[in-house]
Short mmCIF file of C-alpha atoms in Angstrom, two decimals:
data_model
loop_
_atom_site.label_atom_id
_atom_site.label_comp_id
_atom_site.label_asym_id
_atom_site.label_seq_id
_atom_site.Cartn_x
_atom_site.Cartn_y
_atom_site.Cartn_z
CA MET O 1 -45.45 62.02 -16.67
CA ARG O 2 -43.69 61.49 -19.95
CA LYS O 3 -40.74 63.50 -18.66
CA ASP O 4 -40.27 60.85 -15.98
CA LEU O 5 -40.14 57.92 -18.41
CA PRO O 6 -36.37 58.10 -19.16
CA PHE O 7 -35.66 58.12 -15.42
CA LEU O 8 -37.92 55.12 -14.78
CA ARG O 9 -36.35 53.26 -17.66
CA PHE O 10 -32.92 53.99 -16.20
CA VAL O 11 -33.98 52.69 -12.79
CA ALA O 12 -35.49 49.53 -14.31
CA ALA O 13 -32.34 48.89 -16.31
CA ALA O 14 -30.18 49.35 -13.20
CA VAL O 15 -32.32 46.92 -11.21
CA PHE O 16 -32.19 44.42 -14.05
CA LEU O 17 -28.41 44.66 -14.33
CA ALA O 18 -27.99 44.33 -10.56
CA LEU O 19 -30.23 41.26 -10.49
CA ALA O 20 -28.34 39.73 -13.41
CA ALA O 21 -25.03 40.37 -11.68
CA TYR O 22 -26.34 38.76 -8.46
CA ILE O 23 -27.56 35.69 -10.32
CA ALA O 24 -24.24 35.41 -12.20
CA ALA O 25 -22.29 35.71 -8.96
CA ALA O 26 -24.44 33.08 -7.26
CA PHE O 27 -24.02 30.77 -10.23
CA ALA O 28 -20.26 31.33 -10.17
CA ASP O 29 -20.08 30.55 -6.45
CA GLY O 30 -22.13 27.40 -6.92
CA SER O 31 -20.08 26.19 -9.86
CA SER O 32 -16.81 26.65 -7.96
CA ALA O 33 -17.96 24.70 -4.85
CA PRO O 34 -15.74 21.63 -4.33
CA ASP O 35 -17.04 18.22 -5.30
CA THR O 36 -17.44 16.06 -2.19
CA VAL O 37 -18.27 12.50 -1.22
CA THR O 38 -19.75 11.28 2.04
CA ALA O 39 -17.55 8.96 4.11
CA VAL O 40 -19.54 5.74 4.55
CA ARG O 41 -18.52 2.81 6.77
CA VAL O 42 -18.41 -0.55 4.96
CA SER O 43 -17.14 -4.06 5.70
CA VAL O 44 -15.45 -6.31 3.15
CA LYS O 45 -14.00 -9.81 3.02
CA LYS O 46 -10.47 -10.00 1.66
CA THR O 47 -8.44 -13.03 0.52
CA VAL O 48 -4.64 -12.83 0.57
CA CYS O 49 -2.41 -15.52 -0.92
CA ALA O 50 0.73 -15.94 1.18
CA GLU O 51 3.93 -17.93 0.85
CA GLY O 52 5.95 -18.36 4.02
CA ILE O 53 7.61 -20.63 6.53
CA VAL O 54 6.19 -22.77 9.33
CA LEU O 55 7.81 -22.58 12.76
CA ARG O 56 6.97 -25.00 15.55
CA GLN O 57 8.04 -25.63 19.12
CA GLU O 58 10.31 -28.61 18.43
CA GLU O 59 12.70 -30.56 20.61
CA TYR O 60 15.34 -32.88 19.19
CA VAL O 61 15.36 -36.52 20.17
CA THR O 62 18.91 -37.87 20.38
CA SER O 63 20.13 -41.46 20.61
CA PRO O 64 23.43 -42.97 21.79
CA PHE O 65 22.81 -46.18 19.84
CA GLU O 66 24.42 -46.93 16.49
CA THR O 67 21.28 -48.74 15.36
CA ALA O 68 17.87 -48.57 16.99
CA TYR O 69 14.33 -49.80 16.54
CA LEU O 70 11.61 -47.12 16.19
CA ALA O 71 8.92 -48.01 18.73
CA VAL O 72 6.31 -45.40 17.67
CA SER O 73 4.70 -44.37 14.39
CA GLU O 74 5.48 -41.25 12.37
CA GLY O 75 3.18 -38.44 13.48
CA GLU O 76 1.96 -40.31 16.55
CA ARG O 77 0.86 -38.32 19.58
CA ILE O 78 2.93 -39.55 22.51
CA LYS O 79 3.14 -39.04 26.26
CA GLY O 80 6.16 -37.88 28.17
CA GLY O 81 8.33 -40.87 29.08
CA SER O 82 7.10 -43.03 26.19
CA VAL O 83 9.65 -45.38 24.60
CA LEU O 84 10.69 -43.96 21.22
CA PHE O 85 13.75 -46.02 20.25
CA VAL O 86 15.14 -49.32 21.45
CA ASN O 87 18.74 -50.46 21.07
CA THR O 88 18.76 -53.06 18.28
CA ASP O 89 21.00 -55.29 20.41
CA CYS O 90 18.22 -55.45 23.02
CA LEU O 91 15.28 -55.61 20.65
CA GLU O 92 14.47 -59.25 21.33
CA ASP O 93 14.22 -58.64 25.07
CA TYR O 94 12.04 -55.58 24.46
CA LEU O 95 9.59 -57.44 22.21
CA SER O 96 9.42 -60.34 24.64
CA PHE O 97 8.61 -57.91 27.45
CA LEU O 98 5.80 -56.37 25.40
CA ASP O 99 4.33 -59.80 24.70
CA SER O 100 4.37 -60.81 28.36
CA CYS O 101 3.49 -57.43 29.92
CA PRO O 102 1.61 -55.41 27.28
CA ASP O 103 0.08 -53.03 29.85
CA THR O 104 3.27 -52.42 31.82
CA PRO O 105 5.74 -49.65 30.94
CA TYR O 106 9.10 -50.96 29.80
CA GLY O 107 11.48 -50.51 32.71
CA ASN O 108 14.99 -50.96 31.32
CA THR O 109 16.02 -47.36 30.64
CA GLN O 110 19.53 -48.27 29.45
CA ASP O 111 18.20 -50.06 26.36
CA CYS O 112 15.88 -47.34 25.05
CA VAL O 113 15.35 -43.66 24.33
CA ARG O 114 12.29 -42.10 25.97
CA ALA O 115 10.31 -38.98 25.12
CA GLN O 116 11.34 -35.99 27.23
CA CYS O 117 7.88 -34.43 26.85
CA ALA O 118 4.45 -35.02 25.34
CA GLY O 119 3.65 -34.06 21.75
CA PHE O 120 3.78 -35.37 18.19
CA PHE O 121 6.76 -37.49 17.19
CA SER O 122 8.43 -37.17 13.79
CA SER O 123 11.67 -38.52 12.42
CA TYR O 124 11.74 -35.86 9.67
CA LEU O 125 14.52 -33.30 10.29
CA ASP O 126 15.51 -30.28 8.19
CA GLY O 127 17.70 -28.23 10.53
CA TYR O 128 15.11 -25.51 11.16
CA GLU O 129 13.89 -27.08 14.38
CA SER O 130 15.62 -24.43 16.52
CA ALA O 131 14.74 -21.44 14.31
CA ASP O 132 12.70 -18.58 15.74
CA VAL O 133 10.93 -15.53 14.33
CA TYR O 134 13.54 -12.97 15.29
CA GLY O 135 16.62 -14.61 13.78
CA LEU O 136 14.90 -16.23 10.84
CA ASP O 137 16.49 -14.19 8.03
CA ASP O 138 20.04 -15.02 9.11
CA PHE O 139 19.36 -18.53 10.38
CA ILE O 140 21.61 -21.34 9.12
CA PRO O 141 19.91 -24.76 9.31
CA GLU O 142 21.90 -27.44 11.09
CA ILE O 143 20.98 -30.90 12.38
CA PRO O 144 22.80 -32.25 15.47
CA ALA O 145 24.88 -35.34 14.70
CA ASP O 146 23.08 -37.54 17.27
CA ALA O 147 19.54 -36.36 16.43
CA VAL O 148 17.16 -39.14 15.37
CA GLY O 149 13.84 -37.32 15.51
CA ARG O 150 11.91 -34.56 17.19
CA ILE O 151 8.91 -33.95 19.39
CA VAL O 152 6.56 -31.13 18.39
CA LYS O 153 4.21 -29.59 20.91
CA ASN O 154 1.71 -26.76 21.32
CA GLY O 155 0.65 -24.79 18.22
CA TRP O 156 2.59 -23.40 15.25
CA LEU O 157 3.53 -20.15 13.57
CA PHE O 158 3.18 -19.08 9.95
CA VAL O 159 5.64 -16.32 8.99
CA PHE O 160 5.33 -14.51 5.66
CA ASP O 161 6.04 -11.21 3.92
CA THR O 162 3.30 -9.38 2.03
CA ASP O 163 2.63 -6.08 0.28
CA ASP O 164 -0.81 -6.15 1.95
CA ALA O 165 0.58 -5.85 5.49
CA GLU O 166 -1.75 -2.89 6.16
CA LEU O 167 -4.65 -5.36 6.23
CA PHE O 168 -3.26 -7.07 9.33
CA TYR O 169 -3.02 -5.91 12.93
CA GLU O 170 -1.94 -7.52 16.18
CA GLY O 171 -4.70 -9.58 17.80
CA GLN O 172 -6.72 -9.90 14.59
CA THR O 173 -8.32 -13.29 13.88
CA LEU O 174 -8.70 -14.79 10.42
CA THR O 175 -8.95 -18.11 8.59
CA LEU O 176 -5.83 -19.82 7.23
CA GLU O 177 -6.68 -22.26 4.45
CA ILE O 178 -4.42 -25.08 3.30
CA VAL O 179 -6.69 -28.01 2.52
CA ASP O 180 -8.85 -27.38 5.55
CA GLY O 181 -9.39 -24.03 7.19
CA TYR O 182 -7.89 -23.18 10.58
CA ARG O 183 -8.46 -20.16 12.77
CA ALA O 184 -5.34 -18.06 13.23
CA ARG O 185 -4.39 -15.00 15.25
CA VAL O 186 -2.03 -12.24 14.15
CA GLU O 187 0.92 -12.36 16.55
CA SER O 188 2.80 -9.37 15.12
CA VAL O 189 3.16 -7.09 12.07
CA THR O 190 6.58 -5.55 11.39
CA GLY O 191 6.95 -3.76 8.07
CA LYS O 192 5.92 -6.30 5.44
CA ARG O 193 6.37 -9.28 7.77
CA VAL O 194 3.32 -10.88 9.39
CA VAL O 195 3.41 -13.64 12.01
CA LEU O 196 0.30 -15.78 12.54
CA ARG O 197 -0.24 -18.21 15.42
CA CYS O 198 -2.39 -21.32 14.92
CA ARG O 199 -3.49 -23.52 17.79
CA GLU O 200 -5.08 -26.15 15.58
CA GLY O 201 -3.96 -28.10 12.53
CA LEU O 202 -0.49 -28.97 13.85
CA GLY O 203 -0.77 -32.49 12.47
CA ALA O 204 -1.42 -31.11 8.99
CA VAL O 205 1.89 -29.18 8.95
CA LEU O 206 3.98 -31.53 11.07
CA CYS O 207 6.46 -32.15 8.23
CA THR O 208 5.84 -28.94 6.27
CA ARG O 209 8.33 -26.09 6.44
CA HIS O 210 7.50 -23.94 3.39
CA LEU O 211 3.80 -23.32 2.98
CA ASP O 212 1.45 -21.70 0.45
CA ALA O 213 -1.80 -20.64 2.08
CA ARG O 214 -4.91 -18.56 1.51
CA LEU O 215 -5.75 -16.10 4.26
CA ILE O 216 -9.37 -15.04 4.52
CA ILE O 217 -9.87 -11.77 6.38
CA ASP O 218 -13.54 -11.28 7.14
CA ASP O 219 -13.45 -8.19 9.35
CA VAL O 220 -11.93 -5.40 7.26
CA CYS O 221 -14.08 -2.41 8.20
CA GLY O 222 -13.43 1.21 7.35
CA LEU O 223 -14.66 4.37 5.65
CA LYS O 224 -14.99 4.03 1.88
CA LEU O 225 -13.35 6.78 -0.20
CA PRO O 226 -12.20 7.23 -3.81
CA TYR O 227 -8.45 7.38 -4.39
CA SER O 228 -8.80 10.95 -5.64
CA ALA O 229 -9.67 12.01 -2.08
CA ILE O 230 -6.38 10.72 -0.64
CA HIS O 231 -3.38 13.06 -0.58
CA SER O 232 0.03 11.57 0.27
CA ASP O 233 3.28 13.20 1.31
CA ALA O 234 6.26 12.48 3.54
CA ASP O 235 4.09 12.88 6.65
CA GLY O 236 1.49 10.32 5.54
CA ASP O 237 -1.99 10.32 4.03
CA THR O 238 -4.59 13.03 4.51
CA VAL O 239 -8.01 14.06 3.23
CA TYR O 240 -9.75 17.43 3.02
CA THR O 241 -13.14 17.64 4.69
CA LEU O 242 -15.74 20.34 4.24
CA VAL O 243 -17.35 21.55 7.49
CA SER O 244 -19.80 24.47 7.23
CA GLY O 245 -18.12 25.47 3.99
CA VAL O 246 -14.63 25.48 5.54
CA GLU O 247 -11.93 23.07 4.39
CA GLN O 248 -10.11 21.07 7.07
CA VAL O 249 -7.16 18.68 6.76
CA VAL O 250 -7.65 15.29 8.44
CA PRO O 251 -4.93 12.60 8.67
CA VAL O 252 -6.06 9.09 7.67
CA GLU O 253 -4.66 5.55 7.52
CA VAL O 254 -5.47 3.41 4.48
CA ILE O 255 -6.26 -0.16 5.59
CA TYR O 256 -7.69 -1.69 2.41
CA LYS O 257 -7.29 -1.09 -1.33
CA GLU O 258 -9.42 -2.04 -4.31
CA ASP O 259 -9.23 -1.00 -7.96
CA SER O 260 -11.73 1.84 -7.64
CA TYR O 261 -11.74 2.71 -3.93
CA CYS O 262 -9.99 2.29 -0.61
CA LEU O 263 -10.96 1.98 3.05
CA VAL O 264 -9.46 4.19 5.73
CA LYS O 265 -9.49 3.61 9.47
CA GLN O 266 -12.24 5.44 11.33
CA ASP O 267 -10.33 7.70 13.70
CA LYS O 268 -10.24 11.47 13.25
CA LEU O 269 -12.32 11.01 10.11
CA CYS O 270 -15.85 9.99 11.06
CA GLU O 271 -18.71 8.43 9.15
CA GLY O 272 -20.95 11.00 7.46
CA MET O 273 -18.27 13.63 6.94
CA ALA O 274 -18.11 15.38 3.57
CA VAL O 275 -14.73 14.64 1.97
CA ILE O 276 -13.47 16.63 -1.01
CA LYS O 277 -12.70 14.38 -3.97
#
């Protein structure tokens, strides 16, 4: 039996070394496994400060009279056909008619200027009344020589440029705050330029062309990831996912940025996926 002891010791040593090598290899494999984070869907509220221009649907009111009497108030909502201006030479007849027939529309059309449509009246003119979104950058403001006011109807547009354009998308609704808050809809997003349409609050911006506003976006939803997980190149942003131990490249679109994380749109990347940091 003693003759077998060296052999048994050799076998035991071999088994020990093999076991140690296996444990070391397993440890090495475990230590080299990539660090991952789980993509989790979150929703955040974002406030963007924007400086831009107000565009309205405005029609000039023109007058053939050298001097005229303004028959309506600034900012008044008027009906189509309402008397806006009266020839000063005929003012006495006009006032006498109002005194005698207060509920009857003034009938002498040669002595007055009437509203061509319904809307808000304003005598404030800045030459941007005919500007539109598409030619705004090259637009040259100009006021017609015979213009004495304007009629503003329907809603209004707020056009601005922002570095946070990725937060906006066509059809999105948000809150536009000046003094009060108004609901607005994103009309278009082109590069850094965003166009919002507001159907309320026209009276508050009737004589405002350049506007500073706060935009409150309350529906920014996406998958939360650290910046270290995002890889950018000429083709866009991607992440590396780990599926059954196999790395896969997935294209993503960043829609929100914070100091320590970002949100990406849920598309080819789904909630619950393991993303390599």
